[in-house]
PDB file of C-alpha atoms and ligand atoms in Angstrom:
ATOM      1  CA  MET A1121       0.145  -0.091   0.131  1.00 77.00           C
ATOM      2  CA  ASN A1122       1.776   2.926  -0.734  1.00 88.00           C
ATOM      3  CA  ARG A1123       1.948   6.134   1.756  1.00 88.00           C
ATOM      4  CA  SER A1124      -1.134   8.460   1.139  1.00 91.00           C
ATOM      5  CA  ASP A1125      -3.225   5.625   1.198  1.00 92.00           C
ATOM      6  CA  LEU A1126      -1.994   4.489   4.329  1.00 94.00           C
ATOM      7  CA  VAL A1127      -2.582   7.586   5.529  1.00 96.00           C
ATOM      8  CA  ARG A1128      -6.067   8.185   4.401  1.00 94.00           C
ATOM      9  CA  LYS A1129      -6.903   4.337   6.029  1.00 94.00           C
ATOM     10  CA  PHE A1130      -6.013   5.733   9.390  1.00 96.00           C
ATOM     11  CA  GLU A1131      -7.956   9.437   9.172  1.00 96.00           C
ATOM     12  CA  LYS A1132     -10.604   7.312   8.452  1.00 95.00           C
ATOM     13  CA  GLN A1133     -10.671   5.571  11.626  1.00 96.00           C
ATOM     14  CA  ALA A1134      -9.836   8.351  13.767  1.00 97.00           C
ATOM     15  CA  ARG A1135     -13.583   8.635  14.998  1.00 97.00           C
ATOM     16  CA  LEU A1136     -13.151   4.838  16.122  1.00 97.00           C
ATOM     17  CA  TYR A1137      -9.968   5.807  17.803  1.00 97.00           C
ATOM     18  CA  GLU A1138     -11.652   8.492  19.730  1.00 97.00           C
ATOM     19  CA  LYS A1139     -14.666   6.447  21.040  1.00 97.00           C
ATOM     20  CA  LYS A1140     -12.142   3.744  22.200  1.00 97.00           C
ATOM     21  CA  ARG A1141     -10.120   6.734  23.789  1.00 97.00           C
ATOM     22  CA  LYS A1142     -13.521   7.969  25.547  1.00 96.00           C
ATOM     23  CA  LYS A1143     -14.120   4.239  26.489  1.00 96.00           C
ATOM     24  CA  GLN A1144     -10.891   3.821  28.127  1.00 94.00           C
ATOM     25  CA  ALA A1145     -10.188   0.657  26.080  1.00 86.00           C
ATOM     26  CA  GLN A1146      -7.732  -1.747  27.452  1.00 96.00           C
ATOM     27  CA  LYS A1147      -7.614   0.806  29.967  1.00 97.00           C
ATOM     28  CA  LYS A1148      -5.827  -2.033  32.514  1.00 97.00           C
ATOM     29  CA  TRP A1149      -2.776  -3.058  30.327  1.00 98.00           C
ATOM     30  CA  ARG A1150      -2.408   0.895  29.409  1.00 98.00           C
ATOM     31  CA  GLN A1151      -2.882   2.367  33.079  1.00 97.00           C
ATOM     32  CA  LYS A1152      -0.019  -0.210  34.398  1.00 98.00           C
ATOM     33  CA  LEU A1153       2.267   0.632  31.452  1.00 98.00           C
ATOM     34  CA  ILE A1154       2.130   4.734  31.211  1.00 98.00           C
ATOM     35  CA  ARG A1155       2.587   5.487  34.477  1.00 97.00           C
ATOM     36  CA  SER A1156       6.430   4.197  34.473  1.00 98.00           C
ATOM     37  CA  ALA A1157       6.803   7.280  31.922  1.00 98.00           C
ATOM     38  CA  LYS A1158       8.287   9.913  33.349  1.00 97.00           C
ATOM     39  CA  GLY A1159       9.779  13.500  32.143  1.00 98.00           C
ATOM     40  CA  LYS A1160      10.170  14.298  28.372  1.00 98.00           C
ATOM     41  CA  VAL A1161       8.470  11.663  26.632  1.00 98.00           C
ATOM     42  CA  LEU A1162       8.075  10.815  22.968  1.00 98.00           C
ATOM     43  CA  GLU A1163       5.011   9.198  22.022  1.00 98.00           C
ATOM     44  CA  VAL A1164       4.858   7.592  18.538  1.00 98.00           C
ATOM     45  CA  ALA A1165       1.920   6.952  16.169  1.00 98.00           C
ATOM     46  CA  VAL A1166       0.047   8.755  19.389  1.00 98.00           C
ATOM     47  CA  GLY A1167      -3.392   8.008  17.003  1.00 98.00           C
ATOM     48  CA  ALA A1168      -5.941  10.325  19.168  1.00 98.00           C
ATOM     49  CA  GLY A1169      -4.161  10.251  22.472  1.00 98.00           C
ATOM     50  CA  ALA A1170      -5.596   6.891  24.134  1.00 98.00           C
ATOM     51  CA  ASN A1171      -2.331   6.634  26.611  1.00 98.00           C
ATOM     52  CA  PHE A1172      -3.226  10.380  27.863  1.00 98.00           C
ATOM     53  CA  PRO A1173      -5.647   9.815  30.615  1.00 97.00           C
ATOM     54  CA  PHE A1174      -2.738   7.511  32.543  1.00 97.00           C
ATOM     55  CA  TYR A1175       0.055  10.209  32.367  1.00 98.00           C
ATOM     56  CA  GLY A1176       1.141  11.263  35.501  1.00 95.00           C
ATOM     57  CA  PRO A1177       1.473  15.285  35.895  1.00 92.00           C
ATOM     58  CA  ASP A1178       4.828  16.013  35.226  1.00 92.00           C
ATOM     59  CA  VAL A1179       5.438  14.590  31.854  1.00 98.00           C
ATOM     60  CA  LYS A1180       5.942  16.684  28.738  1.00 98.00           C
ATOM     61  CA  ILE A1181       4.857  15.029  25.623  1.00 98.00           C
ATOM     62  CA  THR A1182       6.252  15.252  22.066  1.00 98.00           C
ATOM     63  CA  ALA A1183       3.297  13.199  20.053  1.00 98.00           C
ATOM     64  CA  VAL A1184       3.717  12.192  16.449  1.00 98.00           C
ATOM     65  CA  ASP A1185       1.456  10.812  13.957  1.00 98.00           C
ATOM     66  CA  PHE A1186       1.483  11.095  10.343  1.00 97.00           C
ATOM     67  CA  SER A1187      -2.616  11.131  10.273  1.00 97.00           C
ATOM     68  CA  PRO A1188      -4.149  14.721  10.287  1.00 98.00           C
ATOM     69  CA  GLU A1189      -7.296  13.649  12.032  1.00 98.00           C
ATOM     70  CA  MET A1190      -5.706  11.370  14.815  1.00 98.00           C
ATOM     71  CA  LEU A1191      -3.575  14.609  15.963  1.00 98.00           C
ATOM     72  CA  LYS A1192      -6.690  16.678  15.877  1.00 98.00           C
ATOM     73  CA  LYS A1193      -8.561  14.098  18.476  1.00 98.00           C
ATOM     74  CA  ALA A1194      -5.304  13.684  20.323  1.00 98.00           C
ATOM     75  CA  LYS A1195      -4.950  17.874  20.777  1.00 98.00           C
ATOM     76  CA  GLU A1196      -8.408  17.505  22.198  1.00 98.00           C
ATOM     77  CA  ALA A1197      -7.765  14.821  24.369  1.00 98.00           C
ATOM     78  CA  ALA A1198      -4.345  16.718  25.731  1.00 98.00           C
ATOM     79  CA  GLN A1199      -6.743  19.580  26.355  1.00 97.00           C
ATOM     80  CA  GLU A1200      -9.452  17.260  28.213  1.00 96.00           C
ATOM     81  CA  TYR A1201      -6.806  15.949  30.710  1.00 96.00           C
ATOM     82  CA  GLY A1202      -4.666  18.801  30.959  1.00 95.00           C
ATOM     83  CA  ILE A1203      -1.451  17.218  29.348  1.00 95.00           C
ATOM     84  CA  GLU A1204       1.655  19.412  28.523  1.00 96.00           C
ATOM     85  CA  ALA A1205       1.996  18.523  24.845  1.00 98.00           C
ATOM     86  CA  GLU A1206       3.544  19.392  21.221  1.00 98.00           C
ATOM     87  CA  PHE A1207       2.351  17.563  18.029  1.00 98.00           C
ATOM     88  CA  ILE A1208       4.319  16.588  15.369  1.00 98.00           C
ATOM     89  CA  GLN A1209       2.456  15.602  11.742  1.00 98.00           C
ATOM     90  CA  ALA A1210       5.369  13.310  10.220  1.00 97.00           C
ATOM     91  CA  ASP A1211       5.961   9.558   9.136  1.00 97.00           C
ATOM     92  CA  ILE A1212       7.845   7.839  11.895  1.00 96.00           C
ATOM     93  CA  GLU A1213       9.711   6.181   9.247  1.00 95.00           C
ATOM     94  CA  ASN A1214      11.245   9.109   8.204  1.00 93.00           C
ATOM     95  CA  LEU A1215      11.880  11.139  10.935  1.00 94.00           C
ATOM     96  CA  SER A1216      14.589  12.077  13.284  1.00 93.00           C
ATOM     97  CA  PHE A1217      15.939  13.346  16.774  1.00 98.00           C
ATOM     98  CA  ALA A1218      18.720  14.151  18.120  1.00 98.00           C
ATOM     99  CA  SER A1219      20.701  11.284  20.247  1.00 98.00           C
ATOM    100  CA  ASP A1220      19.234  10.819  23.788  1.00 98.00           C
ATOM    101  CA  SER A1221      15.805  13.325  23.723  1.00 98.00           C
ATOM    102  CA  PHE A1222      13.837  11.398  25.725  1.00 98.00           C
ATOM    103  CA  ASP A1223      13.359  10.278  28.941  1.00 98.00           C
ATOM    104  CA  THR A1224      10.574   7.548  28.068  1.00 98.00           C
ATOM    105  CA  VAL A1225       9.719   6.520  23.960  1.00 98.00           C
ATOM    106  CA  VAL A1226       6.050   4.785  24.120  1.00 98.00           C
ATOM    107  CA  SER A1227       4.587   2.916  21.555  1.00 98.00           C
ATOM    108  CA  THR A1228       1.205   1.541  21.753  1.00 98.00           C
ATOM    109  CA  LEU A1229      -0.309  -0.681  18.955  1.00 97.00           C
ATOM    110  CA  SER A1230       2.320   0.753  16.467  1.00 97.00           C
ATOM    111  CA  LEU A1231       4.792  -1.947  15.603  1.00 97.00           C
ATOM    112  CA  CYS A1232       1.890  -3.512  13.511  1.00 95.00           C
ATOM    113  CA  GLY A1233       2.500  -1.140  10.889  1.00 94.00           C
ATOM    114  CA  TYR A1234       5.806  -0.097  10.249  1.00 95.00           C
ATOM    115  CA  GLN A1235       7.821  -1.391   7.056  1.00 93.00           C
ATOM    116  CA  ASP A1236      10.590  -2.155   9.035  1.00 96.00           C
ATOM    117  CA  PRO A1237       9.829  -2.131  12.919  1.00 97.00           C
ATOM    118  CA  ILE A1238      13.420  -3.313  14.025  1.00 98.00           C
ATOM    119  CA  GLN A1239      14.735   0.040  12.235  1.00 97.00           C
ATOM    120  CA  ILE A1240      11.916   2.058  13.958  1.00 98.00           C
ATOM    121  CA  LEU A1241      12.660   0.365  17.576  1.00 98.00           C
ATOM    122  CA  ASN A1242      16.586   1.212  16.994  1.00 98.00           C
ATOM    123  CA  GLN A1243      15.746   4.921  16.502  1.00 98.00           C
ATOM    124  CA  PHE A1244      13.678   4.462  19.786  1.00 98.00           C
ATOM    125  CA  ASN A1245      16.825   2.880  20.925  1.00 98.00           C
ATOM    126  CA  ARG A1246      18.675   6.319  19.762  1.00 97.00           C
ATOM    127  CA  TRP A1247      16.337   8.624  20.651  1.00 98.00           C
ATOM    128  CA  CYS A1248      15.923   7.718  24.338  1.00 98.00           C
ATOM    129  CA  LYS A1249      18.291   8.964  26.963  1.00 98.00           C
ATOM    130  CA  LYS A1250      20.538   5.997  28.340  1.00 97.00           C
ATOM    131  CA  ASP A1251      19.228   5.724  31.772  1.00 97.00           C
ATOM    132  CA  GLY A1252      15.709   6.426  30.217  1.00 98.00           C
ATOM    133  CA  ARG A1253      12.900   3.934  29.134  1.00 98.00           C
ATOM    134  CA  ILE A1254      10.564   2.379  26.286  1.00 98.00           C
ATOM    135  CA  LEU A1255       7.581   1.411  27.020  1.00 98.00           C
ATOM    136  CA  LEU A1256       5.769  -0.703  24.579  1.00 98.00           C
ATOM    137  CA  MET A1257       2.424  -2.069  24.366  1.00 98.00           C
ATOM    138  CA  GLU A1258       1.956  -4.017  21.123  1.00 98.00           C
ATOM    139  CA  HIS A1259      -0.095  -6.975  19.314  1.00 97.00           C
ATOM    140  CA  GLY A1260       1.401  -9.695  17.435  1.00 97.00           C
ATOM    141  CA  ILE A1261       0.891 -13.020  16.724  1.00 98.00           C
ATOM    142  CA  SER A1262      -0.616 -16.120  19.278  1.00 98.00           C
ATOM    143  CA  SER A1263       1.323 -19.009  20.694  1.00 97.00           C
ATOM    144  CA  ASN A1264      -1.973 -20.988  19.892  1.00 98.00           C
ATOM    145  CA  PHE A1265      -1.357 -22.860  16.562  1.00 98.00           C
ATOM    146  CA  VAL A1266      -5.241 -22.288  15.818  1.00 98.00           C
ATOM    147  CA  LEU A1267      -5.487 -18.448  16.377  1.00 98.00           C
ATOM    148  CA  ALA A1268      -1.825 -18.099  14.578  1.00 98.00           C
ATOM    149  CA  SER A1269      -3.385 -19.759  11.652  1.00 98.00           C
ATOM    150  CA  LEU A1270      -6.521 -17.536  11.476  1.00 97.00           C
ATOM    151  CA  GLN A1271      -3.755 -14.678  11.943  1.00 97.00           C
ATOM    152  CA  LYS A1272      -1.977 -15.746   9.141  1.00 97.00           C
ATOM    153  CA  ALA A1273      -4.473 -16.058   6.637  1.00 97.00           C
ATOM    154  CA  LEU A1274      -6.323 -13.065   7.588  1.00 97.00           C
ATOM    155  CA  ASP A1275      -3.517 -10.807   7.561  1.00 96.00           C
ATOM    156  CA  PRO A1276      -3.399  -9.727   4.020  1.00 96.00           C
ATOM    157  CA  LEU A1277      -7.094  -8.686   4.522  1.00 96.00           C
ATOM    158  CA  ALA A1278      -6.854  -7.156   7.638  1.00 94.00           C
ATOM    159  CA  TYR A1279      -3.793  -4.729   6.635  1.00 94.00           C
ATOM    160  CA  ARG A1280      -5.728  -3.875   3.481  1.00 93.00           C
ATOM    161  CA  LEU A1281      -8.548  -2.949   5.951  1.00 93.00           C
ATOM    162  CA  VAL A1282      -7.062  -1.076   8.701  1.00 94.00           C
ATOM    163  CA  GLY A1283      -3.183  -0.964   7.790  1.00 93.00           C
ATOM    164  CA  CYS A1284      -2.165  -3.125  10.701  1.00 94.00           C
ATOM    165  CA  HIS A1285      -0.328  -6.294  10.422  1.00 96.00           C
ATOM    166  CA  GLN A1286      -1.799  -9.163  12.663  1.00 96.00           C
ATOM    167  CA  ASN A1287       0.714 -11.935  12.341  1.00 96.00           C
ATOM    168  CA  ARG A1288       4.206  -9.792  13.430  1.00 97.00           C
ATOM    169  CA  ASP A1289       6.112 -11.956  15.921  1.00 97.00           C
ATOM    170  CA  ILE A1290       6.580  -9.113  18.485  1.00 97.00           C
ATOM    171  CA  MET A1291       9.016 -10.781  20.979  1.00 97.00           C
ATOM    172  CA  HIS A1292      11.250 -11.716  18.050  1.00 97.00           C
ATOM    173  CA  ILE A1293      11.629  -8.237  16.149  1.00 98.00           C
ATOM    174  CA  ILE A1294      12.012  -6.755  19.817  1.00 97.00           C
ATOM    175  CA  GLN A1295      14.925  -9.264  20.349  1.00 96.00           C
ATOM    176  CA  SER A1296      16.088  -8.391  17.018  1.00 97.00           C
ATOM    177  CA  SER A1297      17.144  -5.113  17.928  1.00 98.00           C
ATOM    178  CA  LYS A1298      19.275  -2.928  19.914  1.00 97.00           C
ATOM    179  CA  ILE A1299      16.593  -2.551  22.539  1.00 97.00           C
ATOM    180  CA  VAL A1300      17.213  -4.728  26.448  1.00 97.00           C
ATOM    181  CA  ILE A1301      13.942  -5.558  27.573  1.00 97.00           C
ATOM    182  CA  GLU A1302      13.380  -5.561  31.188  1.00 97.00           C
ATOM    183  CA  LYS A1303      10.232  -6.901  31.988  1.00 97.00           C
ATOM    184  CA  THR A1304       7.336  -7.957  29.891  1.00 98.00           C
ATOM    185  CA  GLU A1305       3.940  -9.180  30.595  1.00 98.00           C
ATOM    186  CA  SER A1306       2.207 -10.953  27.738  1.00 98.00           C
ATOM    187  CA  TYR A1307      -1.910 -11.670  27.762  1.00 98.00           C
ATOM    188  CA  TRP A1308      -4.458 -13.469  25.322  1.00 97.00           C
ATOM    189  CA  THR A1309      -2.052 -16.520  24.536  1.00 98.00           C
ATOM    190  CA  ASP A1310       0.472 -14.082  23.422  1.00 97.00           C
ATOM    191  CA  MET A1311      -1.349 -11.719  21.152  1.00 97.00           C
ATOM    192  CA  VAL A1312      -0.754  -8.775  23.716  1.00 98.00           C
ATOM    193  CA  HIS A1313       2.430  -8.091  25.408  1.00 98.00           C
ATOM    194  CA  LEU A1314       3.680  -5.229  27.519  1.00 98.00           C
ATOM    195  CA  ILE A1315       7.054  -4.685  27.554  1.00 98.00           C
ATOM    196  CA  TRP A1316       9.212  -2.578  29.753  1.00 98.00           C
ATOM    197  CA  GLU A1317      13.128  -1.865  28.358  1.00 97.00           C
ATOM    198  CA  LYS A1318      15.957   0.215  28.349  1.00 96.00           C
ATOM    199  CA  PRO A1319      18.478   1.303  25.460  1.00 96.00           C
ATOM    200  CA  GLY A1320      21.177  -0.794  24.673  1.00 93.00           C
ATOM    201  CA  LYS A1321      23.964  -0.320  22.753  1.00 82.00           C
TER     202      LYS A1321
HETATM  203  C1  SAM B 104      -3.168   1.319  15.647  1.00 66.14           C
HETATM  204  S1  SAM B 104      -3.454   2.751  15.685  1.00 66.14           S
HETATM  205  C2  SAM B 104      -2.704   2.611  17.511  1.00 66.14           C
HETATM  206  C3  SAM B 104      -3.121   4.400  18.001  1.00 66.14           C
HETATM  207  C4  SAM B 104      -2.676   4.357  19.620  1.00 66.14           C
HETATM  208  N1  SAM B 104      -1.236   4.415  19.502  1.00 66.14           N
HETATM  209  C5  SAM B 104      -3.558   3.720  20.545  1.00 66.14           C
HETATM  210  O1  SAM B 104      -2.729   2.928  21.351  1.00 66.14           O
HETATM  211  O2  SAM B 104      -4.613   3.823  20.542  1.00 66.14           O
HETATM  212  C6  SAM B 104      -1.735   3.329  14.855  1.00 66.14           C
HETATM  213  C7  SAM B 104      -1.436   4.650  14.573  1.00 66.14           C
HETATM  214  O3  SAM B 104      -0.214   4.755  14.227  1.00 66.14           O
HETATM  215  C8  SAM B 104      -0.421   5.898  13.073  1.00 66.14           C
HETATM  216  N2  SAM B 104       1.060   5.597  12.281  1.00 66.14           N
HETATM  217  C9  SAM B 104       0.753   4.564  11.342  1.00 66.14           C
HETATM  218  N3  SAM B 104       2.206   4.284  10.705  1.00 66.14           N
HETATM  219  C10 SAM B 104       2.788   5.421  11.301  1.00 66.14           C
HETATM  220  C11 SAM B 104       4.051   6.069  10.624  1.00 66.14           C
HETATM  221  N4  SAM B 104       4.442   5.376   9.822  1.00 66.14           N
HETATM  222  N5  SAM B 104       4.354   7.257  10.863  1.00 66.14           N
HETATM  223  C12 SAM B 104       3.326   7.861  11.930  1.00 66.14           C
HETATM  224  N6  SAM B 104       2.130   7.452  11.773  1.00 66.14           N
HETATM  225  C13 SAM B 104       1.941   6.165  12.059  1.00 66.14           C
HETATM  226  C14 SAM B 104      -1.705   6.175  12.822  1.00 66.14           C
HETATM  227  O4  SAM B 104      -1.983   7.137  11.522  1.00 66.14           O
HETATM  228  C15 SAM B 104      -2.342   5.542  13.855  1.00 66.14           C
HETATM  229  O5  SAM B 104      -2.508   7.109  14.670  1.00 66.14           O
END
């Protein structure tokens, strides 16, 4: 799928993501992960701001997404939750920050979409201060054979419909990057992972 089609796909989903934020979908997981965020935070693929209800009061967020509609919803959420944030409309796959720019890098439900997720994780590794944290909540392939087979079969359709791959081996992707895993929690036969990490070399 070319870039503008992909952006358009997410533009059309902005209201749905706003609804999910209002319902606080995945609250238990987001709350658990996001409370570890500190200081200067980079949130990539921020969507409609689903994590904003769960940040502590002292964070300053740089939020990135390539969809203007998603960013519009995220700005409304920042106002609603009193979040100090700046917003950048950009493609994360072409984005650059100086090394050691952030205390925390947050990505939730975004590794399913990138062309080269390992390269993106290596960028997180570079952008995050050495004593900082990288916080991920990602979905991928199940450890259950039947579910995994279904995910593989449905992947081309799912990608065409919503722009996300369903069949990625998230833990393998992370282990192939420079990031060092500190703690993981996995749910729903390993389809969802919460991962606390620190930068490696
Ligand atoms: C599945 S949604 C997740 C949104 C949010 N992080 C959450 O947890 O609800 C993926 C988001 O990533 C954005 N996105 C996907 N690929 C991107 C890219 N290469 N650069 C910037 N944003 C991207 C989409 O516009 C969308 O808002």
